[in-house]
Amino acid sequence: MAKVAEKMTLKEKLFEKIQAHRPRTAKLNKEFGSVLIDQVTIAQAIGGARGIRSLVTDISYLDPEEGIRFRGKTIPETFAALPKVPGSEYPFVEGFFYFLMTGDVPTMEQTLAVVEDFKSRAQIPQYVFDVLRAMPRDTHPMTMFSAAILAMQRESNFAKRYAEGMTKMEYWDPMYEDACNLMAKLPAIGAYIYRIKYKSDTPIAPDPKLDLGGNFAHMMGIGKPYDDVARMYFILHSDHESGNVSAHTGHLVASALSDAYYAYSAAINGLAGPLHGLANQEVLGWCQGVFNKLGGKLPTEEELKKFLWDTLNSGQVIPGYGHAVLRKTDPRYVSQMEFCLKHLPDYPLFKLVNLIYKVAPGVLMEHGKAKNPWPNVDAQSGVIQWYYGVVEYDFYTVLFGIGRALGVLTNITWDRALGYAIERPKSVTTDMLEKWAAEGGRKLS
Ligand code: CMX
């Protein structure tokens, strides 16, 4: 007899959703495969494939004006809908994972089942700690994080099952197992890197009573409300549709049927770039530079304008500003700003970040290059971390990386469920571009 929906595990629910979704993808592919959805210009071919509609995901969608929606919900709607950790302002990360995977808002009971499931998967093999310990302590924490994930590849269910032989229809199952096993471990790996690198080698063991966000705060050694900061931070950074470098890298690598460990380690390497996730580290460095130059005092608007122009004139970007898709202030920025207004309204670094928000868009507009002069997620995130004592700002992108796993791992599970193909776009040569430019375009057909 079929199990009642509320009693289904996340995995059973996911399978039900996969079975319902597969005919939609198959029909589109078979009956409407030749329907045109976009065309490509020379500028797009040279300019990083910007805006070309050639990826499919149902996990999140980024509207240039509105910002991100997770499974159809805006950030405030997402936070309002999901079951909250008792005594906390923010939802369980585990419930959010359920929501991303299935598109359904879980009940408290379903959420707690994922909390328990993740706990049963959270144990980290000793060799991972040994690998991290063998690395020089001045290694960038993103390199350590990526190496730890890659080191665990031998644990992959997907790789084992693939070697034994399984049908395409089964791929999603071991990919889901790998996704959950990895997601359950990442917070502890991140906190371990933090404690050995910056806190005199004093790792803190997990507390089995706590949820993912609470446990992360505990293992970082930081009291309340840092548990809520962790929950908010991981959810906000989880997904930003498929084309950004980390999500796209995860999708690309997994499309070769590389497992979740290979794919997510690669995604982390992309996130480590200063034009992507590393921008949060750069923002804090930039702000501290301003404070240092002014002996710790807040700049006036005029002084700040000069700092911004100096940065632009030296050929650098204003970190935390601009976006490849967004054309307004990032709602992830707004969500963190609201947290700051509630918890740290008078904090000098928050005041500086607000002042930058007032001044930088005008400077960028006058500069005339950036298509979007408004702040992105990275412009605000470091302030909160700094306030709660995480002042080692080269660690910030690891926090991003723990959150981003929620989206990437969900996406690659669905990629396998829907049988998405190995990714292989076609390249052309400069000679060809010049020929087509002279002819007014490539003759199609
Ligand atoms: N400061 C200065 N110049 C900027 C700028 C900024 N913040 N944002 C864009 N520009 C420049 C670009 O470098 C580009 O210059 P060139 O024509 O000389 O190459 C020009 O404006 C046009 O760029 P764009 O189309 O507006 O932006 P892109 O889609 O090419 O790049 C992004 C998007 C995010 C890489 C870019 O805005 C940037 O470098 N921002 C600063 C770094 C940052 O905050 N990254 C984090 C993004 C969020 C995330 O992924 O975490």
Coordinates of C-alpha atoms and ligand atoms in Angstrom, one line a residue:
M1 CA 0.0 0.0 0.0
A2 CA 1.3 3.5 -0.8
K3 CA 2.6 5.4 2.2
V4 CA 0.7 8.5 3.2
A5 CA 2.5 11.7 2.0
E6 CA 3.3 13.0 5.5
K7 CA 4.9 9.8 6.5
M8 CA 7.3 9.7 3.6
T9 CA 11.0 10.2 4.1
L10 CA 12.7 13.0 2.1
K11 CA 14.1 10.3 -0.2
E12 CA 10.7 8.7 -0.8
K13 CA 9.1 12.1 -1.4
L14 CA 12.0 13.0 -3.8
F15 CA 11.5 9.8 -5.8
E16 CA 7.7 10.6 -6.1
K17 CA 8.6 14.1 -7.4
I18 CA 11.2 12.6 -9.8
Q19 CA 8.7 10.2 -11.2
A20 CA 6.1 12.9 -11.7
H21 CA 8.7 15.2 -13.4
R22 CA 10.4 12.8 -15.8
P23 CA 7.6 12.7 -18.4
R24 CA 7.7 16.5 -18.6
T25 CA 11.4 16.6 -19.5
A26 CA 11.0 13.6 -21.8
K27 CA 8.1 15.2 -23.7
L28 CA 9.9 18.6 -24.1
N29 CA 13.0 16.8 -25.4
K30 CA 11.1 14.5 -27.8
E31 CA 8.2 16.5 -29.1
F32 CA 9.5 20.1 -28.8
G33 CA 13.3 19.6 -29.0
S34 CA 13.7 21.9 -32.0
V35 CA 11.8 24.8 -30.5
L36 CA 14.1 27.9 -30.4
I37 CA 14.5 29.6 -27.0
D38 CA 17.5 31.9 -27.7
Q39 CA 20.1 33.0 -30.2
V40 CA 23.8 33.8 -29.7
T41 CA 25.7 37.0 -30.6
I42 CA 29.4 37.4 -31.1
A43 CA 29.5 39.5 -27.9
Q44 CA 28.0 36.7 -25.9
A45 CA 30.4 34.1 -27.4
I46 CA 33.4 36.3 -26.3
G47 CA 31.7 37.6 -23.2
G48 CA 31.3 34.6 -21.0
A49 CA 28.1 33.3 -22.5
R50 CA 26.3 36.1 -20.7
G51 CA 22.5 35.8 -20.8
I52 CA 22.3 32.8 -23.1
R53 CA 19.4 30.6 -22.1
S54 CA 21.0 27.1 -22.2
L55 CA 20.6 25.7 -18.7
V56 CA 17.6 24.2 -17.0
T57 CA 16.9 24.1 -13.3
D58 CA 13.8 24.2 -11.1
I59 CA 15.6 24.7 -7.8
S60 CA 15.8 28.5 -8.1
Y61 CA 15.2 31.3 -10.6
L62 CA 17.0 34.7 -10.7
D63 CA 14.9 37.6 -12.1
P64 CA 17.2 40.6 -12.9
E65 CA 14.8 43.0 -11.2
E66 CA 13.3 41.0 -8.4
G67 CA 16.3 38.8 -7.4
I68 CA 16.3 35.2 -6.3
R69 CA 13.3 32.9 -5.7
F70 CA 13.9 29.5 -4.2
R71 CA 11.4 27.0 -5.6
G72 CA 9.1 29.9 -6.5
K73 CA 9.4 31.7 -3.1
T74 CA 11.2 35.0 -2.4
I75 CA 13.6 35.1 0.5
P76 CA 11.1 36.6 3.0
E77 CA 8.5 34.0 1.9
T78 CA 11.0 31.2 2.3
F79 CA 12.0 32.3 5.8
A80 CA 8.3 32.7 6.7
A81 CA 7.2 29.3 5.3
L82 CA 9.8 26.9 6.8
P83 CA 9.7 25.4 10.3
K84 CA 11.8 27.4 12.7
V85 CA 14.3 26.1 15.2
P86 CA 12.6 26.5 18.6
G87 CA 13.7 29.7 20.3
S88 CA 15.3 31.0 17.0
E89 CA 14.4 33.5 14.4
Y90 CA 15.5 31.4 11.4
P91 CA 14.4 28.1 10.0
F92 CA 16.2 24.7 10.1
V93 CA 18.7 24.5 7.3
E94 CA 17.7 20.8 7.0
G95 CA 14.1 21.9 6.3
F96 CA 15.3 24.2 3.6
F97 CA 17.2 21.3 2.1
Y98 CA 14.0 19.3 2.0
F99 CA 12.3 22.3 0.3
L100 CA 15.0 22.7 -2.3
M101 CA 15.0 19.0 -3.1
T102 CA 11.2 18.5 -3.4
G103 CA 9.7 21.9 -3.8
D104 CA 7.4 21.2 -0.9
V105 CA 7.5 23.0 2.5
P106 CA 8.2 20.3 5.0
T107 CA 6.3 19.9 8.3
M108 CA 8.2 20.1 11.6
E109 CA 8.1 16.3 11.7
Q110 CA 9.6 15.9 8.2
T111 CA 12.2 18.6 9.0
L112 CA 13.3 16.8 12.2
A113 CA 13.6 13.5 10.3
V114 CA 16.2 15.2 8.0
V115 CA 17.9 16.6 11.1
E116 CA 18.2 13.1 12.4
D117 CA 19.2 11.7 9.0
F118 CA 22.0 14.2 8.7
K119 CA 23.3 13.4 12.2
S120 CA 23.6 9.8 11.2
R121 CA 25.8 10.9 8.2
A122 CA 27.9 13.5 9.9
Q123 CA 30.9 11.5 11.1
I124 CA 34.0 12.6 9.2
P125 CA 36.7 10.0 8.4
Q126 CA 39.9 10.6 10.3
Y127 CA 42.0 10.8 7.1
V128 CA 40.2 14.0 6.2
F129 CA 41.5 15.6 9.4
D130 CA 45.0 14.1 8.6
V131 CA 44.9 15.7 5.1
L132 CA 44.0 19.1 6.6
R133 CA 46.7 18.8 9.2
A134 CA 49.3 17.9 6.6
M135 CA 48.7 21.2 4.8
P136 CA 50.8 24.3 5.6
R137 CA 48.7 26.4 8.0
D138 CA 49.0 29.4 5.7
T139 CA 47.2 27.6 3.0
H140 CA 44.0 29.5 1.9
P141 CA 41.0 28.0 3.8
M142 CA 39.2 27.5 0.5
T143 CA 42.1 25.3 -0.7
M144 CA 41.8 23.3 2.5
F145 CA 38.0 23.0 2.1
S146 CA 38.2 21.9 -1.5
A147 CA 41.0 19.4 -0.6
A148 CA 39.0 17.9 2.2
I149 CA 36.0 17.4 0.0
L150 CA 38.1 15.8 -2.8
A151 CA 39.9 13.6 -0.3
M152 CA 36.5 12.0 0.6
Q153 CA 35.8 10.9 -3.0
R154 CA 36.6 7.3 -2.0
E155 CA 33.4 7.4 0.0
S156 CA 31.2 8.0 -3.0
N157 CA 28.2 5.7 -3.4
F158 CA 27.7 6.9 -6.9
A159 CA 31.2 5.9 -8.0
K160 CA 30.9 2.5 -6.4
R161 CA 27.4 1.8 -7.9
Y162 CA 28.6 3.0 -11.3
A163 CA 31.5 0.7 -11.3
E164 CA 29.2 -2.2 -10.3
G165 CA 26.8 -1.3 -13.1
M166 CA 23.4 0.5 -12.7
T167 CA 20.8 1.8 -15.1
K168 CA 20.5 5.5 -15.9
M169 CA 17.1 5.6 -14.0
E170 CA 19.0 4.6 -10.8
Y171 CA 21.7 7.4 -11.0
W172 CA 19.8 9.8 -8.8
D173 CA 19.7 7.4 -5.9
P174 CA 23.4 7.2 -5.1
M175 CA 23.9 10.8 -6.1
Y176 CA 21.3 11.7 -3.5
E177 CA 23.1 9.6 -0.9
D178 CA 26.4 11.3 -1.7
A179 CA 24.7 14.7 -1.6
C180 CA 23.3 14.1 1.9
N181 CA 26.5 12.5 3.2
L182 CA 28.5 15.5 2.0
M183 CA 26.0 18.1 3.2
A184 CA 25.9 16.6 6.6
K185 CA 29.7 16.8 6.9
L186 CA 30.6 20.2 5.4
P187 CA 29.8 22.4 8.5
A188 CA 32.1 20.3 10.7
I189 CA 34.9 20.4 8.1
G190 CA 34.5 24.2 7.8
A191 CA 34.6 24.7 11.5
Y192 CA 37.5 22.3 11.9
I193 CA 39.6 24.4 9.3
Y194 CA 38.6 27.5 11.2
R195 CA 39.7 26.2 14.6
I196 CA 43.0 24.6 13.5
K197 CA 44.0 27.6 11.4
Y198 CA 43.0 30.6 13.5
K199 CA 42.2 29.3 17.0
S200 CA 45.5 27.8 18.1
D201 CA 44.5 24.3 16.8
T202 CA 41.6 23.8 19.2
P203 CA 38.8 22.0 17.2
I204 CA 35.5 21.6 19.0
A205 CA 33.6 18.3 18.8
P206 CA 30.0 18.4 17.5
D207 CA 27.1 18.4 19.9
P208 CA 24.7 15.6 18.8
K209 CA 21.7 17.5 20.3
L210 CA 22.0 20.4 17.9
D211 CA 20.7 21.1 14.3
L212 CA 23.1 21.9 11.5
G213 CA 23.1 25.7 12.1
G214 CA 23.3 25.3 15.9
N215 CA 26.1 22.8 15.6
F216 CA 28.1 24.9 13.3
A217 CA 28.0 27.9 15.7
H218 CA 29.0 25.5 18.5
M219 CA 31.9 24.0 16.6
M220 CA 33.1 27.6 15.7
G221 CA 33.0 28.3 19.4
I222 CA 30.6 31.3 19.1
G223 CA 27.5 31.8 21.2
K224 CA 24.0 32.9 20.3
P225 CA 22.7 34.3 18.0
Y226 CA 25.5 33.1 15.8
D227 CA 23.5 29.9 15.3
D228 CA 20.8 32.0 13.6
V229 CA 23.5 33.8 11.6
A230 CA 24.7 30.4 10.3
R231 CA 21.2 29.3 9.4
M232 CA 20.5 32.6 7.6
Y233 CA 23.8 32.7 5.9
F234 CA 23.7 29.1 4.6
I235 CA 20.1 29.5 3.3
L236 CA 20.8 32.9 1.6
H237 CA 24.0 31.6 -0.2
S238 CA 22.5 28.3 -1.2
D239 CA 21.5 28.8 -4.8
H240 CA 21.4 31.5 -7.5
E241 CA 20.1 29.6 -10.4
S242 CA 22.5 27.5 -12.6
G243 CA 24.7 29.9 -14.5
N244 CA 27.0 31.3 -11.8
V245 CA 30.5 29.9 -11.7
S246 CA 30.1 27.6 -8.6
A247 CA 26.7 26.2 -9.6
H248 CA 27.7 25.8 -13.2
T249 CA 31.0 24.1 -12.4
G250 CA 29.2 21.6 -10.2
H251 CA 26.7 20.9 -12.9
L252 CA 29.4 20.7 -15.6
V253 CA 31.7 18.3 -13.7
A254 CA 28.8 16.1 -12.6
S255 CA 27.5 15.9 -16.2
A256 CA 30.5 13.7 -17.0
L257 CA 29.1 11.4 -14.3
S258 CA 31.8 12.5 -11.9
D259 CA 30.4 12.0 -8.4
A260 CA 29.3 14.7 -5.9
Y261 CA 32.8 14.9 -4.3
Y262 CA 34.5 15.6 -7.5
A263 CA 31.8 18.0 -8.6
Y264 CA 31.6 20.0 -5.4
S265 CA 35.3 20.2 -4.9
A266 CA 35.5 21.7 -8.4
A267 CA 32.6 24.1 -7.6
I268 CA 34.4 25.3 -4.5
N269 CA 37.5 26.1 -6.6
G270 CA 35.3 28.3 -8.8
L271 CA 33.7 30.0 -5.8
A272 CA 37.2 30.8 -4.6
G273 CA 37.6 33.4 -7.4
P274 CA 37.6 37.1 -6.4
L275 CA 34.9 37.9 -9.0
H276 CA 32.6 35.3 -7.4
G277 CA 32.6 34.1 -3.7
L278 CA 35.9 35.5 -2.7
A279 CA 34.4 39.0 -3.1
N280 CA 33.1 38.8 0.5
Q281 CA 36.7 38.5 1.7
E282 CA 37.7 41.4 -0.6
V283 CA 34.9 43.6 0.8
L284 CA 36.1 43.3 4.3
G285 CA 39.7 43.9 3.3
W286 CA 38.6 47.0 1.4
C287 CA 36.6 48.3 4.4
Q288 CA 39.4 47.6 6.8
G289 CA 41.8 49.5 4.4
V290 CA 39.5 52.5 4.7
F291 CA 39.4 52.4 8.5
N292 CA 43.2 51.9 8.6
K293 CA 43.9 54.9 6.4
L294 CA 41.6 57.1 8.6
G295 CA 42.9 55.8 11.9
G296 CA 39.7 53.9 12.7
K297 CA 37.2 56.7 12.0
L298 CA 34.3 56.7 9.6
P299 CA 35.0 58.5 6.3
T300 CA 32.9 61.4 5.2
E301 CA 30.9 60.9 1.9
E302 CA 33.6 62.9 0.1
E303 CA 36.5 60.9 1.6
L304 CA 34.6 57.6 0.7
K305 CA 34.1 58.8 -2.9
K306 CA 37.8 59.4 -3.2
F307 CA 38.6 55.9 -1.9
L308 CA 36.1 54.4 -4.4
W309 CA 37.6 56.4 -7.3
D310 CA 41.2 55.4 -6.2
T311 CA 40.2 51.8 -6.4
L312 CA 38.6 52.2 -9.8
N313 CA 41.5 54.2 -11.2
S314 CA 44.0 51.6 -10.0
G315 CA 42.2 49.1 -12.3
Q316 CA 40.4 47.2 -9.5
V317 CA 36.7 46.5 -9.1
I318 CA 34.6 47.7 -6.2
P319 CA 34.1 44.4 -4.4
G320 CA 30.5 43.5 -3.5
Y321 CA 29.1 45.7 -6.3
G322 CA 27.8 44.7 -9.7
H323 CA 26.2 41.4 -10.9
A324 CA 26.1 39.4 -14.2
V325 CA 22.3 39.0 -14.0
L326 CA 20.9 41.3 -11.3
R327 CA 20.0 44.9 -12.1
K328 CA 18.9 46.0 -8.6
T329 CA 20.1 45.7 -5.0
D330 CA 20.4 42.0 -4.2
P331 CA 17.6 40.8 -1.9
R332 CA 20.3 38.7 -0.2
Y333 CA 22.0 42.0 0.7
V334 CA 18.7 43.4 1.9
S335 CA 18.0 40.4 4.1
Q336 CA 21.4 40.7 5.8
M337 CA 20.9 44.5 6.1
E338 CA 17.7 43.8 8.0
F339 CA 19.5 41.5 10.3
C340 CA 22.1 44.2 11.0
L341 CA 19.5 46.8 11.6
K342 CA 18.0 44.6 14.3
H343 CA 21.1 43.3 15.9
L344 CA 24.0 45.7 15.3
P345 CA 22.5 49.1 14.1
D346 CA 25.3 51.2 15.6
Y347 CA 28.2 49.0 14.7
P348 CA 30.8 51.2 12.9
L349 CA 31.5 48.6 10.2
F350 CA 27.8 48.4 9.4
K351 CA 27.7 52.2 9.2
L352 CA 30.6 52.1 6.7
V353 CA 28.9 49.5 4.6
N354 CA 25.7 51.6 4.6
L355 CA 27.6 54.7 3.6
I356 CA 29.2 52.7 0.8
Y357 CA 25.7 51.7 -0.3
K358 CA 24.8 55.4 -0.4
V359 CA 27.9 56.5 -2.3
A360 CA 29.2 53.6 -4.5
P361 CA 26.2 53.3 -6.9
G362 CA 26.6 56.9 -8.0
V363 CA 30.3 56.5 -8.4
L364 CA 29.9 53.3 -10.5
M365 CA 27.2 55.0 -12.6
E366 CA 29.6 58.0 -13.2
H367 CA 32.4 55.5 -14.0
G368 CA 30.0 54.2 -16.6
K369 CA 31.1 50.6 -17.0
A370 CA 29.2 48.3 -14.6
K371 CA 25.8 47.4 -15.9
N372 CA 24.6 47.0 -12.4
P373 CA 25.8 49.6 -9.9
W374 CA 24.0 48.0 -6.9
P375 CA 25.4 45.8 -4.1
N376 CA 25.4 42.0 -4.3
V377 CA 25.3 39.5 -1.4
D378 CA 29.0 39.8 -0.7
A379 CA 28.8 43.5 0.2
Q380 CA 27.1 42.9 3.5
S381 CA 28.0 39.4 4.7
G382 CA 31.4 40.1 6.2
V383 CA 30.0 42.8 8.6
I384 CA 27.9 40.2 10.5
Q385 CA 30.8 37.8 10.7
W386 CA 33.2 40.4 11.9
Y387 CA 30.7 41.6 14.6
Y388 CA 30.4 38.0 16.0
G389 CA 34.2 37.6 16.2
V390 CA 35.0 36.0 12.9
V391 CA 37.6 38.6 11.9
E392 CA 39.7 36.2 9.8
Y393 CA 38.1 37.4 6.6
D394 CA 39.9 34.9 4.3
F395 CA 37.6 32.4 5.9
Y396 CA 34.3 34.0 4.7
T397 CA 34.2 32.2 1.4
V398 CA 34.2 28.9 3.2
L399 CA 30.9 30.0 4.9
F400 CA 29.6 30.7 1.4
G401 CA 30.8 27.3 0.3
I402 CA 28.9 25.4 3.0
G403 CA 25.7 27.2 2.0
R404 CA 26.2 26.9 -1.7
A405 CA 26.4 23.1 -1.3
L406 CA 22.7 23.0 -0.6
G407 CA 21.9 24.3 -4.1
V408 CA 24.6 22.6 -6.0
L409 CA 24.0 19.1 -4.5
T410 CA 20.3 19.4 -5.0
N411 CA 20.9 20.4 -8.6
I412 CA 23.2 17.6 -9.5
T413 CA 20.8 15.1 -7.9
W414 CA 18.0 16.3 -10.1
D415 CA 20.4 16.4 -13.1
R416 CA 20.9 12.7 -12.7
A417 CA 17.2 12.1 -12.0
L418 CA 16.2 13.8 -15.3
G419 CA 19.1 12.4 -17.3
Y420 CA 20.6 15.7 -18.3
A421 CA 23.4 15.1 -20.9
I422 CA 27.1 15.5 -20.6
E423 CA 27.7 19.3 -21.2
R424 CA 29.6 20.0 -24.4
P425 CA 28.9 23.4 -26.0
K426 CA 30.5 24.0 -29.5
S427 CA 33.4 26.4 -29.9
V428 CA 34.3 28.4 -33.0
T429 CA 37.5 30.2 -34.1
T430 CA 38.2 33.9 -34.4
D431 CA 38.5 33.4 -38.2
M432 CA 34.9 32.1 -38.2
L433 CA 33.7 35.1 -36.2
E434 CA 35.4 37.5 -38.5
K435 CA 33.8 35.8 -41.5
W436 CA 30.3 35.8 -40.0
A437 CA 30.8 39.4 -38.9
A438 CA 31.6 40.4 -42.5
E439 CA 28.6 38.4 -43.8
G440 CA 26.2 40.0 -41.3
G441 CA 25.8 36.8 -39.4
R442 CA 26.2 33.0 -39.7
K443 CA 23.9 31.5 -42.3
L444 CA 21.7 29.2 -40.3
S445 CA 20.5 26.1 -42.2
Ligands
CMX1 N1 33.6 47.7 -10.0 C1 34.2 48.2 -11.1 N2 34.0 47.8 -12.3 C2 33.0 46.9 -12.5 C3 32.2 46.4 -11.4 C4 32.6 46.9 -10.1 N3 32.0 46.4 -9.0 N4 31.3 45.6 -11.8 C5 31.4 45.5 -13.2 N5 32.5 46.3 -13.6 C6 33.0 46.5 -14.9 C7 33.5 45.2 -15.4 O1 34.8 44.8 -14.9 C8 33.4 45.4 -16.9 O2 34.6 46.1 -17.3 P1 35.3 45.9 -18.7 O3 34.3 46.4 -19.7 O4 36.5 46.8 -18.6 O5 35.6 44.5 -18.8 C9 32.2 46.3 -17.1 O6 32.0 46.9 -15.8 C10 31.0 45.6 -17.5 O7 30.7 44.5 -16.6 P2 29.3 44.0 -16.3 O8 28.7 43.5 -17.5 O9 28.5 45.0 -15.5 O10 29.5 42.8 -15.2 P3 29.9 41.3 -15.5 O11 28.7 40.5 -15.8 O12 31.0 41.2 -16.6 O13 30.6 40.9 -14.1 C11 30.8 40.8 -11.8 C12 29.8 40.7 -13.0 C13 30.0 40.4 -10.5 C14 31.9 39.8 -12.0 C15 31.3 42.3 -11.7 O14 30.2 43.1 -11.4 C16 32.3 42.5 -10.6 O15 33.5 42.2 -10.9 N6 31.9 42.9 -9.3 C17 32.9 43.0 -8.2 C18 33.2 41.6 -7.7 C19 32.0 41.1 -6.9 O16 31.4 41.7 -6.1 N7 31.7 39.8 -7.2 C20 30.7 39.0 -6.5 C21 29.4 38.8 -7.3 C22 28.5 37.9 -6.5 C23 29.0 36.5 -6.3 O17 29.2 35.8 -7.3 O18 29.4 36.2 -5.1

